[in-house]
Coordinates of C-alpha atoms in Angstrom, one line a residue:
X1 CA -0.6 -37.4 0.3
X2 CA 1.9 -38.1 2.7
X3 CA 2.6 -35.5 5.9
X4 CA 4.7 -36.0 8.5
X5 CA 2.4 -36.4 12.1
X6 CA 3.9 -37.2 15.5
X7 CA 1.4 -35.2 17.4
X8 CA 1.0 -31.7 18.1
X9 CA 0.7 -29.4 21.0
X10 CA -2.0 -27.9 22.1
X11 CA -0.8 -24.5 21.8
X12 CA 0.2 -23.0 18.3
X13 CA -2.3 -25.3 16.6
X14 CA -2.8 -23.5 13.5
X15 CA 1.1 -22.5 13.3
X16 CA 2.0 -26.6 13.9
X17 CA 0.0 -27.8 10.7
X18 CA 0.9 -25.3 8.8
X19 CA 4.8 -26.2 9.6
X20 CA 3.8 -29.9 9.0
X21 CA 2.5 -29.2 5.5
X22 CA 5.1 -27.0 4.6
X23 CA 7.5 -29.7 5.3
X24 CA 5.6 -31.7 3.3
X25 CA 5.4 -29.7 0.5
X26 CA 9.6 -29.1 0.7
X27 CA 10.2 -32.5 1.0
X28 CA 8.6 -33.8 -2.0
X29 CA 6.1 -35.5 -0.7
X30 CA 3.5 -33.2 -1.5
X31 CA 3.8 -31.8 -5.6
X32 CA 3.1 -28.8 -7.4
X33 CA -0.6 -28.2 -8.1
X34 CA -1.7 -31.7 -6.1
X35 CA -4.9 -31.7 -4.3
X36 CA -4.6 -31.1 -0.3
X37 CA -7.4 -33.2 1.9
X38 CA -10.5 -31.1 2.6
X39 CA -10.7 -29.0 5.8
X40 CA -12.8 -32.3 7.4
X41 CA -9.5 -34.8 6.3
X42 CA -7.2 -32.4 7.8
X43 CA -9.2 -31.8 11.0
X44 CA -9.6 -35.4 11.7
X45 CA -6.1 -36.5 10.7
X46 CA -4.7 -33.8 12.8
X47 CA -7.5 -33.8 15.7
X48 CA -8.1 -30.1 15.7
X49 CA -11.4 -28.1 15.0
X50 CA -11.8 -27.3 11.2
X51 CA -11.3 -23.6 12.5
X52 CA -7.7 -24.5 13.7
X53 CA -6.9 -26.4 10.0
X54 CA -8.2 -22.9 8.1
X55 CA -6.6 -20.7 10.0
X56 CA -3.0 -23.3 8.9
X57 CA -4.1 -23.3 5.4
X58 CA -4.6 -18.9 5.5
X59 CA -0.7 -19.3 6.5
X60 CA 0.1 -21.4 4.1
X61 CA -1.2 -19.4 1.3
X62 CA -0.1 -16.0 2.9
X63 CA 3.5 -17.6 2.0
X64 CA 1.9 -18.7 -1.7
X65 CA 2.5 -22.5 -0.8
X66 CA -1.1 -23.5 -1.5
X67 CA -3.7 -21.4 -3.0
X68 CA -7.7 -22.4 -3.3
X69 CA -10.2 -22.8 -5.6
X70 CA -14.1 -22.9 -5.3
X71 CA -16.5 -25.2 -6.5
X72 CA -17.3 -28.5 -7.2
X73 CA -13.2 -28.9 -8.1
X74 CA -11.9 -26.7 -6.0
X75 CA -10.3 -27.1 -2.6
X76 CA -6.7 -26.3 -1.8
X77 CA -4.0 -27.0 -3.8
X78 CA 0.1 -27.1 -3.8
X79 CA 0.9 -23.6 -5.2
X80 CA 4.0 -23.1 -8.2
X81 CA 5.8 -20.7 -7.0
X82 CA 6.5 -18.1 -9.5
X83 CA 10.8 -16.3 -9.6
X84 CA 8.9 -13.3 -9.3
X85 CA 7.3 -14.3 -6.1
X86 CA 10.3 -15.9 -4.7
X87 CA 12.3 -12.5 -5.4
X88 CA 9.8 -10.3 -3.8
X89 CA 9.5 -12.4 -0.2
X90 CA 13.5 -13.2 -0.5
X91 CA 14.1 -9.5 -0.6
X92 CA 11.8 -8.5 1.9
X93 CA 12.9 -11.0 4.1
X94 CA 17.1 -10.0 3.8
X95 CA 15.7 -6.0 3.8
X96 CA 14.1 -7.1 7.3
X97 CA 16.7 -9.5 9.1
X98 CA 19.4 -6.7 7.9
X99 CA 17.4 -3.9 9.2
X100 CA 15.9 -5.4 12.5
X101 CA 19.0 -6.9 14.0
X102 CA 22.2 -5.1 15.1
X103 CA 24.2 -6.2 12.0
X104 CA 27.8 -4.5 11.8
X105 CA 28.2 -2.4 9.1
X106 CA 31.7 -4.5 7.9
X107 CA 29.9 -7.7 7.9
X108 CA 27.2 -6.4 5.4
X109 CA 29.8 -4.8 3.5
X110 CA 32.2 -8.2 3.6
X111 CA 29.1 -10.1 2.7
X112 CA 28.3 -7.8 -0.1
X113 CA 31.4 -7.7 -2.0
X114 CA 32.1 -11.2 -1.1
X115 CA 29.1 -12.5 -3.5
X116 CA 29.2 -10.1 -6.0
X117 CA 32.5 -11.3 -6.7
X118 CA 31.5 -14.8 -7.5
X119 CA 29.4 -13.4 -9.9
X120 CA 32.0 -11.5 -12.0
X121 CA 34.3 -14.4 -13.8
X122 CA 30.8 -15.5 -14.9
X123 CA 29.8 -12.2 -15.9
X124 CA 32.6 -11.7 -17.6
X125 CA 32.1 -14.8 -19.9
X126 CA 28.9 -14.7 -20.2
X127 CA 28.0 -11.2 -20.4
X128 CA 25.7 -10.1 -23.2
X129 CA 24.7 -6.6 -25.0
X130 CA 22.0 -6.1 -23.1
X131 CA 23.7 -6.6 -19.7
X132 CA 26.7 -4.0 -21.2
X133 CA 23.7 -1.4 -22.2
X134 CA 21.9 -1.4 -18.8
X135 CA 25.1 -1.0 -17.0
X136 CA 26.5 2.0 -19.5
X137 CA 22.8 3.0 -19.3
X138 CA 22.5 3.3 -15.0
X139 CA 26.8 5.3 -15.5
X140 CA 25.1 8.1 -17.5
X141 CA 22.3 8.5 -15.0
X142 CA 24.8 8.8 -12.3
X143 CA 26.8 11.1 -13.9
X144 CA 23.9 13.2 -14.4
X145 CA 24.4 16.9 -11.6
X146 CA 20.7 17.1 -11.2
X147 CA 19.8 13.5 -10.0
X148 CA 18.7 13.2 -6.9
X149 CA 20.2 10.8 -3.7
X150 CA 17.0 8.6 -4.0
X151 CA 17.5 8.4 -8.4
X152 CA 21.3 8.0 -7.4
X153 CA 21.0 4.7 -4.8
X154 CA 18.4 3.5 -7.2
X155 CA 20.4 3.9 -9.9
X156 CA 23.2 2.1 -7.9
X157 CA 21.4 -1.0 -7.2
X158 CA 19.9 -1.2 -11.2
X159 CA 23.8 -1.0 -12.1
X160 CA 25.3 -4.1 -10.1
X161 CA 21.5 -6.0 -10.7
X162 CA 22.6 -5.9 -14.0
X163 CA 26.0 -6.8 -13.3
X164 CA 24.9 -10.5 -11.4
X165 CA 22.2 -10.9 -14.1
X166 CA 25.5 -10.9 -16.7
X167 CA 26.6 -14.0 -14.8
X168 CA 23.8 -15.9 -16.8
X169 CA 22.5 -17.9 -14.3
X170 CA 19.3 -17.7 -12.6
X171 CA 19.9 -18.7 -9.4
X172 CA 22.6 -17.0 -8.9
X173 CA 20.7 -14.0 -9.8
X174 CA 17.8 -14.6 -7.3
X175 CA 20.1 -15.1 -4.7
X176 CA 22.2 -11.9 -5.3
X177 CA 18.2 -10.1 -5.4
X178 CA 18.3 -10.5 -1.5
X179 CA 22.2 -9.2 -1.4
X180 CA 21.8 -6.2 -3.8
X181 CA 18.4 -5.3 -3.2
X182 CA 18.8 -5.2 0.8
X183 CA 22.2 -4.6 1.6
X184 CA 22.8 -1.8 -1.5
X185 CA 19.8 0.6 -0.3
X186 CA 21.0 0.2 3.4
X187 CA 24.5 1.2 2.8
X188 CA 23.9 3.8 0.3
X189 CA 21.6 5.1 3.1
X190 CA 24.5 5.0 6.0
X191 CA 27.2 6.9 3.3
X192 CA 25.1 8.9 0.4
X193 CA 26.4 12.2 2.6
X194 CA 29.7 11.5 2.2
X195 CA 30.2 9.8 -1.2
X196 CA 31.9 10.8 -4.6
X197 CA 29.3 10.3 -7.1
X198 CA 31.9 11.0 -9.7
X199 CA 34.1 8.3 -8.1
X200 CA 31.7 5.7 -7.6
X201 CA 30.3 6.4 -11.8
X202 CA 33.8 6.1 -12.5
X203 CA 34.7 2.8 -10.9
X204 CA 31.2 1.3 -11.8
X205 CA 32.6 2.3 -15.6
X206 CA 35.7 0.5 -14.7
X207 CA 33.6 -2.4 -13.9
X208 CA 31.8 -2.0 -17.4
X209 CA 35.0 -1.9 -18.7
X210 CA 36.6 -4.8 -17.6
X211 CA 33.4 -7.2 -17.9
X212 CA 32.9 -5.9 -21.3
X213 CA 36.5 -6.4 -22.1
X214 CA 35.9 -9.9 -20.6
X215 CA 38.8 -9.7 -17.7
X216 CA 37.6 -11.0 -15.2
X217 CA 40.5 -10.1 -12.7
X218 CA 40.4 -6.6 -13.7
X219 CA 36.5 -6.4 -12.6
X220 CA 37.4 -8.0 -9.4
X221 CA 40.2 -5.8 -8.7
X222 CA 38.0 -3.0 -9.4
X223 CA 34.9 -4.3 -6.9
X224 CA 37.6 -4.3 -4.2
X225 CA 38.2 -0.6 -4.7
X226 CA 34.4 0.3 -4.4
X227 CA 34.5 -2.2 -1.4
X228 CA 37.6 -0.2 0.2
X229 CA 36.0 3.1 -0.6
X230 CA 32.5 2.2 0.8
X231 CA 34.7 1.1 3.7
X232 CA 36.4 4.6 4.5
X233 CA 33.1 6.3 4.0
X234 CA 31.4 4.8 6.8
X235 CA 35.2 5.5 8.7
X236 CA 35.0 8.7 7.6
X237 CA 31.1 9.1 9.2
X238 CA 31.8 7.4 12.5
X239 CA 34.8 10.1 12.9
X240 CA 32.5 13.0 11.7
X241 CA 30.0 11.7 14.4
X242 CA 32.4 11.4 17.4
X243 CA 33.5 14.7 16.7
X244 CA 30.1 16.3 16.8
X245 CA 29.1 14.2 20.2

């Protein structure tokens, strides 16, 4: 095993190894489901208490780099991370940076649009049945009067999942998890007052449309609209708000 040590400070201990394995383990140098050094290796190498090397490796698996196993075999070893993992911390992640910081709205709107249109000549190539059927499948439940805001933005976010997943591409899937899944619910949140639901079902059926009908440029002009619209929503709000104040 090969980790990276030029000496650690005395504060952060726990945090410093952990960062040192990590980059280990992101590097290369440490591989899928290889065999870390016991708690004893790690505390000498690193010339901390065996406390201070547990309390690195607990971080390490709270992030699902590493995970252990008891017995005479066990001992701590280079996790595989699963796509389902990945998606769950990348979303989080995104959901948190985009709701903890003062983001402008037009930059997660920009940013929004801005990826999802790399995925539609793909999508429009590549799309299959199944893609087509979610989409039509997620219009219908839009369309429906009695749905409620929270069915509505949930429905909103399966529709244009399915619309990146038509790009056939995996990682370009799991990256658009942390765009949809983060930035969708947050501006659906800021504008589900104001909204058309029978506009927005309508151009998401354009969308269908022109994917299905493999034109790539039509989708795309389409996704601008929706981008303009969600645009002159949140206009619309920050008017209806410095009127009331």
């Amino acid at each position: 095993m090969s980790i990276a040590y030029d000496g650690i400070n005395k504060e952060g201990l726990s945090t410093q190894i952990a960062d040192a394995i990590r980059t280990a383990i992101m590097e290369g140098r440490l591989v899928v489901e290889q065999r870390l050094p016991s708690e004893n290796e790690l505390a000498e190498r690193f010339g901390v208490s065996r406390a201070t090397v547990r309390e690195a490796l607990k971080r390490l698996a709270a992030q699902n780099l590493i995970r252990t196993q008891r017995g005479p075999t066990g001992g701590a070893f280079v996790n595989r991370l699963t796509w389902s993992e990945a998606h769950d911390a990348l979303v989080t992640t995104s959901t948190l940076l985009i709701g903890m910081n003062d983001i402008p709205f037009e930059d997660v709107v920009e940013a929004r649009f801005t990826l999802e249109a790399a995925c539609l000549p793909l999508a429009a190539a590549r799309r299959k049945d199944k893609h087509l059927e979610v989409m039509r499948q997620e219009i219908a439940q839009q369309r429906m009067k009695d749905a409620s805001d929270e069915d509505f933005c949930a429905s909103d976010v399966r529709f244009h999942r399915a619309l990146a997943d038509a790009a056939d591409n995996p990682v370009l899937s799991f990256q658009m998890a942390g765009v949809i899944e983060s930035m969708q619910p947050l501006m659906n949140m800021i504008t589900y007052r104001m909204r058309d639901r029978t506009r927005i079902a309508a151009l998401h059926d354009a969308l269908a449309d022109a994917v299905e009908a493999k034109k790539a440029r039509a989708a795309l002009k389409v996704l601008d609209e929706l981008s303009s619209y969600t645009l002159e929503l949140m206009a619309a709000r920050r008017s209806a708000r410095a009127t009331t104040a």
